[in-house]
PDB file of C-alpha atoms in Angstrom:
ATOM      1  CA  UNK A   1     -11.652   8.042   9.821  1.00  0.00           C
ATOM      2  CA  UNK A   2     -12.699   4.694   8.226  1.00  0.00           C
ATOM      3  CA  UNK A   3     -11.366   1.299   8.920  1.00  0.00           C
ATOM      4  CA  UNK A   4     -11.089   0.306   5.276  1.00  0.00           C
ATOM      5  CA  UNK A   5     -10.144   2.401   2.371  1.00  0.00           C
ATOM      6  CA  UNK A   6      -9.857   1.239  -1.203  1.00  0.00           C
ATOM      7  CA  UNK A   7      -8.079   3.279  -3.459  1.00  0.00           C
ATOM      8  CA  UNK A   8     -10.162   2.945  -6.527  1.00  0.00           C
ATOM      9  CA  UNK A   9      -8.860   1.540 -10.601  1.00  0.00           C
ATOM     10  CA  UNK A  10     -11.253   3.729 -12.126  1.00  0.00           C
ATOM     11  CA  UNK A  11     -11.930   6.665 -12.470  1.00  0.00           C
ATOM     12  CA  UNK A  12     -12.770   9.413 -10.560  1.00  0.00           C
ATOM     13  CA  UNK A  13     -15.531  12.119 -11.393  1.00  0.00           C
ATOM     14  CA  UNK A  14     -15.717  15.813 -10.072  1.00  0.00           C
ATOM     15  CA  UNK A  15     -16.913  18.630 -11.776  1.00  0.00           C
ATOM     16  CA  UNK A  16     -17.164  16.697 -15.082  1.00  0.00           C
ATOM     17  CA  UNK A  17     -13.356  16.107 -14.957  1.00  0.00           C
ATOM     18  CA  UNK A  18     -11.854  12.416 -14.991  1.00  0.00           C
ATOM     19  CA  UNK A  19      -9.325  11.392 -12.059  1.00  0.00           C
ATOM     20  CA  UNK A  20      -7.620   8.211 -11.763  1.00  0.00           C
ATOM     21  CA  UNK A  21      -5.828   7.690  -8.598  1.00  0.00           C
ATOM     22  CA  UNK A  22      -2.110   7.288  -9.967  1.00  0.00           C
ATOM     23  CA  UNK A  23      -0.672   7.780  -6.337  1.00  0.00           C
ATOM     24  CA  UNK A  24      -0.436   7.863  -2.464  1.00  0.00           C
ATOM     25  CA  UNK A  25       0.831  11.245  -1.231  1.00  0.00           C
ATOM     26  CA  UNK A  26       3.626  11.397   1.639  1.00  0.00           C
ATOM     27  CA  UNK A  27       1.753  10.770   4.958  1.00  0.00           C
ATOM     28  CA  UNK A  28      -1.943  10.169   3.507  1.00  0.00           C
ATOM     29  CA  UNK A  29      -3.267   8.262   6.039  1.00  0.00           C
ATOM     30  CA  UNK A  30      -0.542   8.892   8.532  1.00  0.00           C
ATOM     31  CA  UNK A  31      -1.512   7.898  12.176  1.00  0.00           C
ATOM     32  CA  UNK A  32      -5.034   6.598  11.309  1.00  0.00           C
ATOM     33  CA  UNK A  33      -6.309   4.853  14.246  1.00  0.00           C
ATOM     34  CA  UNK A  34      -8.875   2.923  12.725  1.00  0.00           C
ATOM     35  CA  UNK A  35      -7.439   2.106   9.483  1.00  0.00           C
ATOM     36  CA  UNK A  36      -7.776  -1.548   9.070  1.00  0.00           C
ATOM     37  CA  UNK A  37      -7.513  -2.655   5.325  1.00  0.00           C
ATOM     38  CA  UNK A  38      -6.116  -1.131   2.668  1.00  0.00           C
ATOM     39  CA  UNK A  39      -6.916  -2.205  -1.422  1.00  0.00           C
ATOM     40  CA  UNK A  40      -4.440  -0.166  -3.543  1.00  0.00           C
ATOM     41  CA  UNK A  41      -5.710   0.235  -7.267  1.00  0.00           C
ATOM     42  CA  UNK A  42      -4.184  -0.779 -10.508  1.00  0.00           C
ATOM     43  CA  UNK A  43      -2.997   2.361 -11.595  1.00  0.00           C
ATOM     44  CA  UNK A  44      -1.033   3.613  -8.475  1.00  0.00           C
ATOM     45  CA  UNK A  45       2.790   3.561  -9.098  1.00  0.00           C
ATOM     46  CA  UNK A  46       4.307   5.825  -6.023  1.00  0.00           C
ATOM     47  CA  UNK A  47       3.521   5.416  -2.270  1.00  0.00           C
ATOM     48  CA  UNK A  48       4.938   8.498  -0.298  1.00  0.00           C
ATOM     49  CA  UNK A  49       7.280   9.006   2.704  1.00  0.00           C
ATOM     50  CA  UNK A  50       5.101   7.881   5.936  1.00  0.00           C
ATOM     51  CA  UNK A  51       1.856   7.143   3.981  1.00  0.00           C
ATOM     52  CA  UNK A  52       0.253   4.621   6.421  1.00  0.00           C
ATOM     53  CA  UNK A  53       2.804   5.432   9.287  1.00  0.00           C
ATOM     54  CA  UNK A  54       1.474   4.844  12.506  1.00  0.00           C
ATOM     55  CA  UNK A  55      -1.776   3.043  10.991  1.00  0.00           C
ATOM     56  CA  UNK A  56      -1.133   0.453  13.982  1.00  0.00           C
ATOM     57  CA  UNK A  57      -4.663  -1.438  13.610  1.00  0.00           C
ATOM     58  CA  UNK A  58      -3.480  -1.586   9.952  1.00  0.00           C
ATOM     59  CA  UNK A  59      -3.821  -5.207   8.789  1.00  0.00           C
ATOM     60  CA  UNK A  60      -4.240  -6.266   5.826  1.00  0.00           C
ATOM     61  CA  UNK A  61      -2.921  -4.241   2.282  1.00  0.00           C
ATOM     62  CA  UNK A  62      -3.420  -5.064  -1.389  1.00  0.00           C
ATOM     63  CA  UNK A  63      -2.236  -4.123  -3.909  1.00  0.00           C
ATOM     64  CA  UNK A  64      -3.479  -4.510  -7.851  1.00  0.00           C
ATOM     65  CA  UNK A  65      -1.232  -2.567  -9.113  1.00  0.00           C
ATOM     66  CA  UNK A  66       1.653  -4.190 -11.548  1.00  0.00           C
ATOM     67  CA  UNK A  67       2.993  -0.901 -12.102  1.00  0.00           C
ATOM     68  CA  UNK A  68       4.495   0.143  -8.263  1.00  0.00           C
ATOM     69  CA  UNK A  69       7.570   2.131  -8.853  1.00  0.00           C
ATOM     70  CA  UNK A  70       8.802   3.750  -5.737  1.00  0.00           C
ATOM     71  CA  UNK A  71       7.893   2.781  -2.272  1.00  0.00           C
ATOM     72  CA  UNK A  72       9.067   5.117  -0.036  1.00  0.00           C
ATOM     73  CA  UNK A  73      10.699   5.148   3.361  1.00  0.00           C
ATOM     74  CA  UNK A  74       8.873   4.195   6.232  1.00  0.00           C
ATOM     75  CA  UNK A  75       5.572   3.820   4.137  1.00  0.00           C
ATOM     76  CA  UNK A  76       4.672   0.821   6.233  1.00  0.00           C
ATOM     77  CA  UNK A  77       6.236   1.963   9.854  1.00  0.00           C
ATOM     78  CA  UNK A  78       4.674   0.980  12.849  1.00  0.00           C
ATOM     79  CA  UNK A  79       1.303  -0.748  10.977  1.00  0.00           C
ATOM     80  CA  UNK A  80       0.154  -4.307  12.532  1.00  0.00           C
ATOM     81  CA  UNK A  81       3.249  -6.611  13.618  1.00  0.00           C
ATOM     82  CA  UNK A  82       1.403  -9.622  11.900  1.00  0.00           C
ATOM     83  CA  UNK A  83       0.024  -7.560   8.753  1.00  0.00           C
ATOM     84  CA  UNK A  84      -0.140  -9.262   5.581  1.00  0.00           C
ATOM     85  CA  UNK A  85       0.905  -6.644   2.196  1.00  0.00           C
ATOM     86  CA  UNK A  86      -0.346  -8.974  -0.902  1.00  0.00           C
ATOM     87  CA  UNK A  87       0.642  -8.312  -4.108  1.00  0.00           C
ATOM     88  CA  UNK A  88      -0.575  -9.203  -7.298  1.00  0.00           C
ATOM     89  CA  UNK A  89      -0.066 -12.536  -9.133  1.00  0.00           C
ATOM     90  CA  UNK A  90       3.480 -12.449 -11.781  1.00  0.00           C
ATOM     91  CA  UNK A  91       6.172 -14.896 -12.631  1.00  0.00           C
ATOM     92  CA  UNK A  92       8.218 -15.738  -9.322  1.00  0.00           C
ATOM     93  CA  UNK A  93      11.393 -13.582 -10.738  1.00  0.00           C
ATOM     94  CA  UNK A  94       8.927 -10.931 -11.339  1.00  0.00           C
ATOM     95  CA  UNK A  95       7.520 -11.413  -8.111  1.00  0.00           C
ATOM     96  CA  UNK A  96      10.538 -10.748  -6.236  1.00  0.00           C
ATOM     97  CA  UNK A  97      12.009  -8.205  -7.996  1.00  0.00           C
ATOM     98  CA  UNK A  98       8.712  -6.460  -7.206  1.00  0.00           C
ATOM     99  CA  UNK A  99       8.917  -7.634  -3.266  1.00  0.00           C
ATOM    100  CA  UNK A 100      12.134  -5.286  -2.659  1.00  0.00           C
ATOM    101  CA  UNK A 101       9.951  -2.542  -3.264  1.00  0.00           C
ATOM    102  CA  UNK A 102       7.716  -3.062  -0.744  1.00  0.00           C
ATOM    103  CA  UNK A 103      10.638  -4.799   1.908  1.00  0.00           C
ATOM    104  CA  UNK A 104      12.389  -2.345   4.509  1.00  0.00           C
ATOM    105  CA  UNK A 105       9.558   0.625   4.581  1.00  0.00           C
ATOM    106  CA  UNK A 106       9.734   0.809   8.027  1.00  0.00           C
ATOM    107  CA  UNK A 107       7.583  -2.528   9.044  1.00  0.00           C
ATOM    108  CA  UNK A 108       8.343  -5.033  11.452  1.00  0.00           C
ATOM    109  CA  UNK A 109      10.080  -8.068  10.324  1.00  0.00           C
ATOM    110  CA  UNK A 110       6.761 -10.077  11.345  1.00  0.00           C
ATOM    111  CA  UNK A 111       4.766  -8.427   8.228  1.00  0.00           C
ATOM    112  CA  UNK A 112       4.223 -10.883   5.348  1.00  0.00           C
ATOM    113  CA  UNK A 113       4.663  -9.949   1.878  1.00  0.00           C
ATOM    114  CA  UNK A 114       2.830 -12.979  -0.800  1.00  0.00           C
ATOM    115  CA  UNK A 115       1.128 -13.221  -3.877  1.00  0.00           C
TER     116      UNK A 115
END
């Protein structure tokens, strides 16, 4: 498993086909031991049930995207107590409107969630 993963905004090639990585699937990188840093791309708008639970090195997470619908439960349980999730730069009421999506996924009240 790698420490850091970035979850690309282009993109992806296989077979001559074009992917773009519009999501996180329920428990992707579920107890990842080495997981460290996580970059989210700009066109992601879900994160699943439990999809860095358990990632307890997990550290530092950003995220580009604007678009973040759904974020949920216990996405973030039991990552780094002092973990930082930074989200993109918006207008402070945009800003945290967009927070409570990412607040109460199953982190400790420690983590930090800025611009």
């Amino acid at each position: 498993m790698l420490g850091t993963i970035k979850l690309g905004d282009a993109a992806t090639y296989i077979n001559g086909y074009a992917f773009k990585v519009t999501s996180i699937g329920s428990k992707a990188f579920y107890n990842n031991k080495k997981l460290k840093k996580v970059t989210i791309g700009s066109n992601v708008t879900a994160i699943g049930k439990k999809a860095f639970q358990n990632c307890k090195k997990l550290k530092t997470i950003t995220v580009r995207s604007k678009k973040v619908k759904s974020v949920k439960s216990n996405a973030f349980k039991n990552i780094h107590k002092k973990a930082k999730i930074k989200l993109p730069k918006m207008s402070k009421k945009k800003f945290n409107k967009y927070k409570k999506k990412f607040m109460k996924k199953g982190q400790a009240t420690t983590v930090k969630i800025t611009k």
